[in-house]
XYZ file of C-alpha atoms in Angstrom:
523
model
C -19.865 20.618 -42.685
C -20.738 20.573 -38.995
C -18.009 20.903 -36.397
C -16.311 17.489 -35.796
C -16.913 17.488 -32.054
C -15.848 13.892 -31.410
C -12.605 14.333 -33.317
C -11.938 17.527 -31.392
C -12.351 15.803 -28.014
C -9.496 13.461 -28.927
C -7.429 15.936 -30.937
C -7.187 18.538 -28.164
C -5.388 16.255 -25.639
C -3.228 14.810 -28.450
C -2.130 18.322 -29.439
C -1.701 19.119 -25.767
C 0.642 16.144 -25.397
C 2.815 17.401 -28.251
C 2.888 20.975 -26.931
C 3.647 19.829 -23.375
C 6.470 17.563 -24.525
C 7.993 20.445 -26.534
C 8.278 22.779 -23.531
C 11.961 23.392 -22.634
C 13.283 21.283 -19.755
C 13.814 24.340 -17.573
C 10.133 25.300 -17.785
C 8.657 22.381 -15.849
C 5.975 24.466 -14.144
C 4.821 25.888 -17.471
C 4.489 22.355 -18.844
C 2.216 21.412 -15.934
C -0.073 24.385 -16.490
C -0.204 23.753 -20.228
C -1.197 20.116 -19.654
C -3.867 21.168 -17.163
C -5.237 23.790 -19.590
C -5.536 21.256 -22.417
C -7.235 18.751 -20.104
C -9.778 21.391 -19.059
C -10.399 22.301 -22.713
C -11.036 18.605 -23.385
C -13.460 18.497 -20.480
C -15.343 21.475 -21.938
C -15.669 19.650 -25.288
C -16.804 16.458 -23.534
C -19.485 18.385 -21.642
C -20.597 19.900 -24.948
C -20.904 16.413 -26.446
C -22.881 15.279 -23.398
C -25.248 18.241 -23.708
C -25.738 17.790 -27.453
C -26.435 14.067 -27.092
C -30.160 13.270 -27.287
C -30.999 10.155 -25.221
C -34.159 9.431 -27.201
C -32.529 10.010 -30.598
C -30.522 7.787 -32.933
C -28.407 5.047 -31.448
C -25.122 6.608 -32.599
C -24.961 10.389 -32.618
C -22.435 13.119 -33.454
C -21.223 10.718 -36.139
C -18.268 11.277 -38.439
C -17.193 9.111 -41.366
C -14.226 9.567 -43.703
C -12.248 7.286 -45.989
C -8.987 6.155 -44.419
C -7.410 2.971 -45.860
C -9.716 2.390 -48.810
C -7.928 -0.711 -50.139
C -8.746 -2.577 -46.927
C -12.175 -1.076 -46.311
C -11.007 0.816 -43.226
C -12.777 4.066 -42.462
C -12.383 6.755 -39.855
C -15.844 6.323 -38.320
C -16.907 7.825 -35.018
C -20.165 7.889 -33.102
C -21.339 7.698 -29.513
C -24.309 6.073 -27.838
C -25.370 6.776 -24.268
C -22.726 4.444 -22.858
C -19.895 5.830 -24.982
C -20.677 9.483 -24.304
C -20.916 8.820 -20.539
C -17.509 7.139 -20.432
C -16.072 9.872 -22.643
C -17.259 12.419 -20.079
C -15.847 10.329 -17.204
C -12.422 10.212 -18.865
C -12.372 13.938 -19.556
C -13.505 14.629 -15.979
C -10.824 12.529 -14.278
C -7.760 13.648 -16.250
C -7.558 17.186 -14.755
C -7.677 15.601 -11.281
C -4.984 13.111 -12.292
C -2.774 15.983 -13.467
C -3.363 18.050 -10.324
C -2.762 15.067 -8.041
C 0.468 14.206 -9.866
C 1.703 17.813 -9.874
C 5.022 16.909 -8.202
C 5.215 13.198 -9.038
C 7.656 13.673 -11.932
C 9.830 16.434 -10.517
C 13.490 15.497 -11.133
C 14.991 13.490 -8.288
C 18.456 11.952 -8.233
C 18.449 8.294 -7.201
C 21.178 5.669 -6.960
C 19.846 3.842 -9.999
C 18.784 6.628 -12.362
C 17.492 10.127 -12.813
C 13.743 10.495 -13.199
C 12.562 11.415 -16.679
C 11.630 15.027 -17.483
C 8.407 16.351 -16.015
C 7.155 17.286 -19.478
C 7.161 13.647 -20.562
C 5.001 12.564 -17.638
C 2.180 14.987 -18.396
C 2.477 14.517 -22.160
C 2.014 10.762 -21.739
C -1.089 11.293 -19.580
C -2.651 13.496 -22.270
C -1.770 10.967 -24.967
C -3.496 8.190 -23.022
C -6.541 10.434 -22.654
C -6.683 11.060 -26.400
C -6.506 7.357 -27.254
C -9.041 6.285 -24.638
C -11.534 8.949 -25.715
C -11.182 7.967 -29.368
C -11.677 4.298 -28.472
C -15.027 5.172 -26.855
C -16.002 6.941 -30.074
C -14.749 4.503 -32.742
C -17.400 2.576 -34.681
C -14.876 1.059 -37.093
C -13.498 -2.167 -35.615
C -10.027 -1.754 -37.131
C -9.727 1.835 -35.873
C -10.747 0.647 -32.414
C -8.131 -2.114 -32.531
C -5.349 0.346 -33.400
C -6.296 2.534 -30.433
C -6.782 -0.496 -28.155
C -3.160 -1.486 -28.754
C -1.533 1.939 -29.096
C -2.610 3.114 -25.651
C -0.421 0.426 -24.094
C 2.789 2.251 -25.028
C 2.314 5.480 -23.032
C 0.936 3.499 -20.055
C 4.023 1.258 -20.188
C 6.313 4.284 -19.874
C 4.178 5.828 -17.135
C 4.561 2.673 -15.030
C 8.205 1.902 -15.797
C 9.589 5.420 -16.068
C 7.525 7.326 -13.527
C 6.672 4.670 -10.956
C 6.082 5.056 -7.235
C 9.200 6.065 -5.292
C 7.815 4.704 -1.995
C 9.424 1.260 -2.058
C 10.610 -0.596 1.027
C 13.529 -2.193 -0.816
C 15.178 1.089 -1.806
C 15.803 2.743 -5.150
C 17.317 -0.224 -6.977
C 14.674 -2.691 -5.810
C 11.983 -0.163 -6.672
C 13.353 0.309 -10.194
C 13.403 -3.462 -10.689
C 9.819 -3.836 -9.513
C 8.645 -0.965 -11.720
C 10.280 -2.526 -14.761
C 8.738 -5.907 -13.960
C 5.260 -4.403 -13.532
C 5.546 -2.405 -16.767
C 6.719 -5.386 -18.813
C 4.066 -7.666 -17.323
C 1.364 -5.111 -18.154
C 2.628 -4.819 -21.718
C 3.038 -8.547 -22.376
C -0.377 -9.505 -21.016
C -2.173 -6.874 -23.032
C -0.125 -7.430 -26.179
C -0.936 -11.141 -26.021
C -4.634 -10.313 -25.824
C -4.229 -7.824 -28.649
C -2.631 -10.395 -30.944
C -5.513 -12.791 -30.363
C -7.926 -9.959 -31.094
C -6.060 -9.089 -34.302
C -6.681 -12.589 -35.627
C -10.372 -12.180 -34.754
C -10.521 -8.741 -36.430
C -9.137 -10.241 -39.631
C -11.600 -13.124 -39.388
C -14.445 -10.651 -38.922
C -13.470 -8.791 -42.097
C -13.273 -12.036 -44.064
C -16.745 -13.014 -42.845
C -18.470 -9.621 -43.041
C -16.491 -7.832 -45.751
C -16.332 -4.648 -43.677
C -14.953 -3.259 -40.433
C -17.899 -0.911 -39.896
C -19.854 -1.751 -36.765
C -23.029 -0.167 -38.116
C -22.796 -1.951 -41.482
C -22.283 -5.326 -39.813
C -25.259 -4.672 -37.524
C -27.432 -3.751 -40.519
C -26.337 -6.863 -42.411
C -27.200 -9.030 -39.418
C -30.602 -7.358 -39.065
C -31.313 -7.882 -42.786
C -30.178 -11.511 -42.697
C -27.407 -10.903 -45.244
C -24.470 -11.532 -42.913
C -22.732 -14.761 -43.924
C -21.276 -15.985 -40.637
C -21.634 -19.530 -39.367
C -22.327 -20.280 -35.708
C -18.912 -21.847 -35.266
C -17.142 -18.879 -36.837
C -19.102 -16.417 -34.678
C -18.127 -18.244 -31.508
C -14.427 -18.327 -32.405
C -14.459 -14.634 -33.265
C -16.267 -13.833 -30.021
C -13.569 -15.641 -28.055
C -10.848 -13.689 -29.852
C -12.443 -10.384 -28.913
C -13.520 -11.426 -25.421
C -10.095 -12.679 -24.304
C -8.503 -9.340 -25.221
C -11.220 -7.415 -23.393
C -11.061 -9.727 -20.355
C -7.325 -9.054 -20.025
C -7.838 -5.317 -20.306
C -10.748 -5.278 -17.818
C -9.237 -7.422 -16.062
C -11.132 -10.653 -15.348
C -9.896 -13.694 -13.437
C -7.664 -15.598 -14.341
C -5.963 -13.015 -16.621
C -5.914 -10.326 -13.938
C -2.488 -10.718 -12.346
C -0.892 -7.765 -14.141
C -3.162 -5.230 -12.400
C -1.915 -5.480 -8.776
C 1.675 -5.144 -9.984
C 0.887 -2.211 -12.270
C -1.178 -0.310 -9.692
C 1.246 -1.080 -6.893
C 4.292 0.236 -8.739
C 2.633 3.183 -10.495
C 2.131 6.509 -8.796
C -1.381 6.995 -7.411
C -2.497 9.298 -10.285
C -1.227 6.814 -12.884
C -2.934 3.990 -10.979
C -6.168 5.992 -11.298
C -5.471 6.399 -15.009
C -5.108 2.629 -15.356
C -8.049 1.320 -13.341
C -10.546 4.193 -13.663
C -9.903 5.062 -17.316
C -7.907 2.543 -19.376
C -9.468 -0.609 -17.924
C -12.954 0.712 -18.716
C -12.142 0.243 -22.408
C -12.293 -3.529 -21.829
C -15.729 -3.608 -20.208
C -17.081 -0.979 -22.620
C -15.895 -3.068 -25.567
C -17.742 -6.120 -24.242
C -20.978 -4.149 -24.523
C -20.242 -2.449 -27.829
C -18.443 -5.200 -29.752
C -18.979 -8.624 -28.170
C -22.724 -8.307 -27.678
C -23.450 -6.324 -30.826
C -21.216 -8.224 -33.257
C -21.681 -11.725 -31.823
C -25.091 -11.940 -30.102
C -25.510 -15.718 -30.420
C -21.980 -16.402 -29.207
C -22.439 -13.989 -26.306
C -25.522 -15.899 -25.171
C -23.673 -19.199 -25.655
C -20.740 -18.039 -23.497
C -22.852 -16.423 -20.773
C -22.746 -19.274 -18.195
C -18.943 -19.494 -18.314
C -18.465 -15.720 -18.242
C -20.779 -15.389 -15.247
C -18.801 -18.026 -13.345
C -15.520 -16.234 -14.147
C -17.061 -12.936 -13.028
C -18.256 -14.544 -9.801
C -14.777 -15.912 -9.108
C -13.336 -12.439 -9.728
C -15.766 -10.922 -7.226
C -14.991 -13.320 -4.386
C -11.310 -13.938 -5.206
C -10.478 -10.238 -5.544
C -12.247 -9.387 -2.302
C -10.559 -12.218 -0.378
C -7.104 -11.164 -1.546
C -7.872 -7.542 -0.710
C -8.596 -8.588 2.892
C -5.120 -10.062 3.243
C -3.071 -7.263 1.677
C -0.398 -5.327 3.549
C 0.156 -2.798 0.745
C -2.453 -0.013 0.496
C -2.404 0.297 -3.287
C -2.398 -3.450 -3.915
C -5.433 -3.723 -1.623
C -7.260 -1.181 -3.797
C -6.109 -3.076 -6.896
C -7.640 -6.359 -5.711
C -10.790 -4.487 -4.694
C -10.978 -3.214 -8.287
C -10.701 -6.770 -9.613
C -13.710 -7.626 -7.460
C -15.599 -4.606 -8.770
C -14.824 -5.467 -12.383
C -16.331 -8.858 -11.670
C -19.578 -7.110 -10.741
C -19.452 -5.049 -13.947
C -18.933 -8.075 -16.190
C -21.578 -10.032 -14.298
C -24.056 -7.218 -14.949
C -23.195 -7.135 -18.662
C -23.673 -10.858 -19.205
C -26.726 -11.219 -16.997
C -28.506 -10.047 -20.186
C -31.093 -7.981 -18.316
C -31.736 -4.270 -18.617
C -31.178 -3.766 -14.885
C -27.898 -5.665 -15.013
C -26.527 -3.800 -18.029
C -27.690 -0.400 -16.764
C -26.080 -1.199 -13.432
C -22.873 -2.354 -15.134
C -22.635 0.883 -17.100
C -23.298 2.989 -14.018
C -20.763 0.853 -12.160
C -18.099 1.737 -14.732
C -18.714 5.422 -14.134
C -19.184 5.267 -10.360
C -16.243 2.922 -9.870
C -14.102 5.396 -11.780
C -15.106 8.229 -9.470
C -14.934 6.286 -6.193
C -11.640 4.568 -6.984
C -10.145 7.884 -8.083
C -11.169 9.467 -4.788
C -9.804 6.628 -2.636
C -6.591 6.124 -4.620
C -5.700 9.793 -4.834
C -6.179 10.320 -1.088
C -4.131 7.169 -0.499
C -1.468 8.676 -2.757
C -1.422 11.871 -0.705
C -1.040 9.752 2.435
C 1.777 7.657 0.954
C 3.659 10.711 -0.305
C 3.734 12.107 3.245
C 5.018 8.952 4.922
C 7.014 7.462 2.031
C 5.582 3.971 2.537
C 2.778 1.889 1.050
C 2.680 -0.577 3.960
C -0.432 -0.452 6.146
C 1.641 -1.323 9.229
C 3.599 1.939 8.923
C 0.516 3.997 9.763
C -1.831 4.483 12.695
C -3.692 7.339 14.322
C -3.614 9.523 11.206
C -7.070 10.924 11.945
C -5.662 12.665 15.032
C -2.940 14.507 13.120
C -4.638 14.932 9.697
C -8.423 14.771 10.245
C -9.426 16.088 6.795
C -7.223 13.531 5.060
C -8.690 10.787 7.229
C -12.248 11.963 6.585
C -11.868 12.030 2.805
C -10.159 8.638 2.950
C -13.148 7.286 4.868
C -15.657 8.636 2.335
C -13.677 7.122 -0.521
C -13.576 3.812 1.322
C -17.293 3.862 2.096
C -17.996 4.515 -1.589
C -15.777 1.551 -2.454
C -17.849 -0.734 -0.240
C -21.027 0.697 -1.869
C -22.564 2.343 1.164
C -26.186 3.412 0.498
C -26.302 7.116 -0.302
C -23.069 7.016 -2.298
C -22.977 6.501 -6.063
C -21.636 2.902 -6.318
C -24.532 1.557 -4.228
C -27.055 2.213 -7.012
C -24.817 0.444 -9.537
C -24.187 -2.606 -7.385
C -27.839 -2.900 -6.429
C -28.955 -2.867 -10.086
C -26.330 -5.439 -11.050
C -27.411 -7.794 -8.265
C -31.117 -7.342 -9.003
C -30.559 -7.885 -12.728
C -28.485 -11.007 -12.085
C -30.690 -12.479 -9.379
C -33.797 -12.286 -11.591
C -32.307 -14.823 -14.036
C -29.401 -16.464 -12.151
C -30.429 -16.443 -8.465
C -27.603 -18.712 -7.251
C -24.922 -16.527 -8.815
C -26.615 -13.409 -7.470
C -26.692 -14.825 -3.946
C -23.043 -15.911 -3.973
C -21.990 -12.521 -5.393
C -23.290 -10.826 -2.246
C -20.302 -12.359 -0.439
C -18.254 -9.715 -2.239
C -20.277 -6.986 -0.507
C -19.568 -8.437 2.948
C -15.864 -8.808 2.197
C -15.726 -5.253 0.829
C -16.956 -3.933 4.152
C -14.276 -6.004 5.868
C -11.258 -4.897 3.840
C -12.271 -1.215 3.729
C -13.051 -0.873 7.431
C -9.978 -2.839 8.506
C -7.825 -0.642 6.244
C -9.281 2.496 7.792
C -8.928 1.136 11.323
C -5.274 0.180 10.910
C -4.187 3.379 9.186
C -6.378 6.106 10.659
C -7.448 5.073 14.169
C -5.684 3.960 17.335
C -2.493 5.375 18.870
C -0.517 7.790 16.714
C 2.376 6.019 15.031
C 5.587 7.952 15.627
C 6.290 8.010 11.898
C 3.097 9.969 11.166
C 3.363 12.421 14.038
C 3.374 15.931 12.608
C 1.976 14.771 9.260
C 0.422 17.766 7.436
C -3.241 17.706 6.492
C -4.543 18.088 2.944
C -3.406 21.238 1.178
C -5.435 23.475 -1.119
C -4.368 21.700 -4.321
C -5.187 18.321 -2.811
C -8.573 19.529 -1.593
C -9.277 20.823 -5.110
C -8.715 17.263 -6.339
C -10.757 15.386 -3.740
C -13.702 17.699 -3.028
C -15.376 17.558 -6.483
C -15.066 13.758 -6.565
C -16.735 13.423 -3.161
C -19.455 15.856 -4.239
C -20.135 13.704 -7.320
C -20.291 10.544 -5.214
C -22.912 12.154 -2.999
C -24.927 13.690 -5.830
C -25.063 10.539 -7.988
C -25.752 8.438 -4.908
C -28.882 10.443 -4.164
C -29.928 11.374 -7.706
C -28.594 9.032 -10.447
C -31.394 9.948 -12.903
C -29.222 12.176 -15.152
C -27.012 9.167 -15.891
C -29.752 6.569 -16.181
C -31.651 8.751 -18.663
C -28.612 8.729 -20.946
C -27.627 5.100 -20.443
C -30.976 3.267 -20.554
C -31.783 3.808 -24.272
C -28.360 2.420 -25.204
C -28.992 -0.588 -22.966
C -32.314 -1.192 -24.733
C -30.475 -1.305 -28.065
C -27.961 -3.790 -26.659
C -30.738 -5.986 -25.285
C -32.333 -5.916 -28.727
C -29.022 -6.969 -30.308
C -28.891 -10.145 -28.237
C -32.659 -10.642 -28.550
C -33.182 -10.691 -24.812
C -35.960 -9.264 -22.680
C -36.353 -8.921 -18.950
C -38.103 -11.837 -17.232
C -41.617 -11.058 -16.160
C -42.176 -11.162 -12.400
C -44.009 -14.207 -11.189
C -46.989 -13.071 -9.153
C -49.605 -15.394 -7.777
C -53.102 -14.679 -8.976
C -55.430 -13.172 -6.435
C -58.020 -15.637 -5.090
C-alpha cells in the first residue's frame, strides 16, 4: 500500500492540535513551538503533494478509498485535482504565518469581565481548523465533505468568541459582548446553511444511490443517473445556499464583517483566507460537477448577486472607520469577483477565479497581518486614531502599502492576473456585467489609498509617536507573503499549469466551451 499522503496532510495538524492542547498550562512557550513545528510539517507534506501531482494526469490523483459507514454507502474517499491541491498548499502555507503572527495573542491577560483562555487552546484550535479545511479540499465523498464543512465551525466559533480582539473602544465588557455576538452570528448563519445542505445531501443520495462524487459523475456521463430536472435544481439550491453563506455572497454576507472585526488579525486571516475558500471551492467541485444543468439555469441570478457583492462590498469599504471591517467588506467584494468568474462558465473566468482564491488568500493575509501589528501597537482599530505612521515606522508603513496595492490588484502583483482573467472571461459572454464589475476596481483604489493616506501619511498623531517598527518575528511573517505576491504577479505560470487542466474538466462537466472571437473577414 502506498503512503496515504492526503490523509497525512490532515492527520498531522489534527495530531498537533491534540499534542498542543495537552501541554501543561505553565509551558505556554513550548505549546507555541510545538504548534509551529506541526504546521511546518504539514506544509512539507503539502509541498510533497504539490510536487507529486501531475497536471496532465488523471483528474483526481493521490486517491484513497476505504469503507466507512457501509450501511449508508458512506466511504472515506479522498482525491485532489489541480484546484484542490493548490488550495491545500495555500492553507498549509498560511497557517505557520498565522501562528507566528498570533504568537502573543492568547497570552493570559486579566480583564474586568474574564480571564483569557489558555494559550494552548488558541493554537490547538488553529491546527484543528487547518486539519478540517485541508480534508475538505481532499474529500470526494459528499457526506464526508458535509461533516467537515459543519465541524470546522466549532473551533472557529471558539476562536472568535474566546480569543477575540482586545482592541475595543467600548472597554473590556463591551468587547466581550461584541465578540460573543460575532461568534454566535457566525455560527447561526453557517449552521442554517449547513442544515439546508444536509437536506440536499440526503436528496442526492436518494436520487443517485451513492455519496461518491466520482461515481455520480460516471453515472451522469453514462446516462444512468436518474435525476429529474426539477430535482437537480432543488438540490443545487440546497448546496449553493450553504456555499454562498460560507463564501460569503450578498445578501448572506453580514456575519463576515462582525467576525473579522472582533477576531484577532491572525484568526481573521484564518476565516477569510482559508475557511471561506471552502465555499467557493465547493461551488466548483460540487455545484458544477453534480448539477451542471441547474448551474447553467441559475447562472444569470448568481452573476447578478456576485455583481451586487462586488459593488456593495466596495462601497461599504469606502465608508468604514474600522480598519479590519474595511478589509472585511473589501473581501466581500473580492469574493464577488471569484463567484462571478466561476459562473461566467468560461475557461478564463474559472482559471481566474481559482487564481483569485489563492492570490486573495496571500494578499489579504499580508494586509490583515500588518494591520494587526499596527493595531496591537496602538490598541485601536479606528482609522481616526492614526496618522503619520510612515514617519515613525517606515517598514510597517511600506509593507502595509504593498498589501494594500495587492488588494486593489495593482499590475505586477499577484491579484491583478486573477482579476484580469475573471473580467476577460466574464466580458466575453456577459459584457454588461463585466463592464459594471469594473466599478469595483475603481472603488478598491479609493478605499485602499484613502486608508493608507489617513493612517500612514500626514502629521504624526500623538498616539503613534514612538511606535516601534516591525520586529524580526513580524518581518518573518510579512516578507515571504510579499515575495509571493511579487513572484506570482510576474510569473503565474506555475499555478496556471496546475489549475487549467482541472478547469477544462469543469467546463466539460457543464458542457460549455469558450466563445470564439468574432473577427471580420479580410476584404
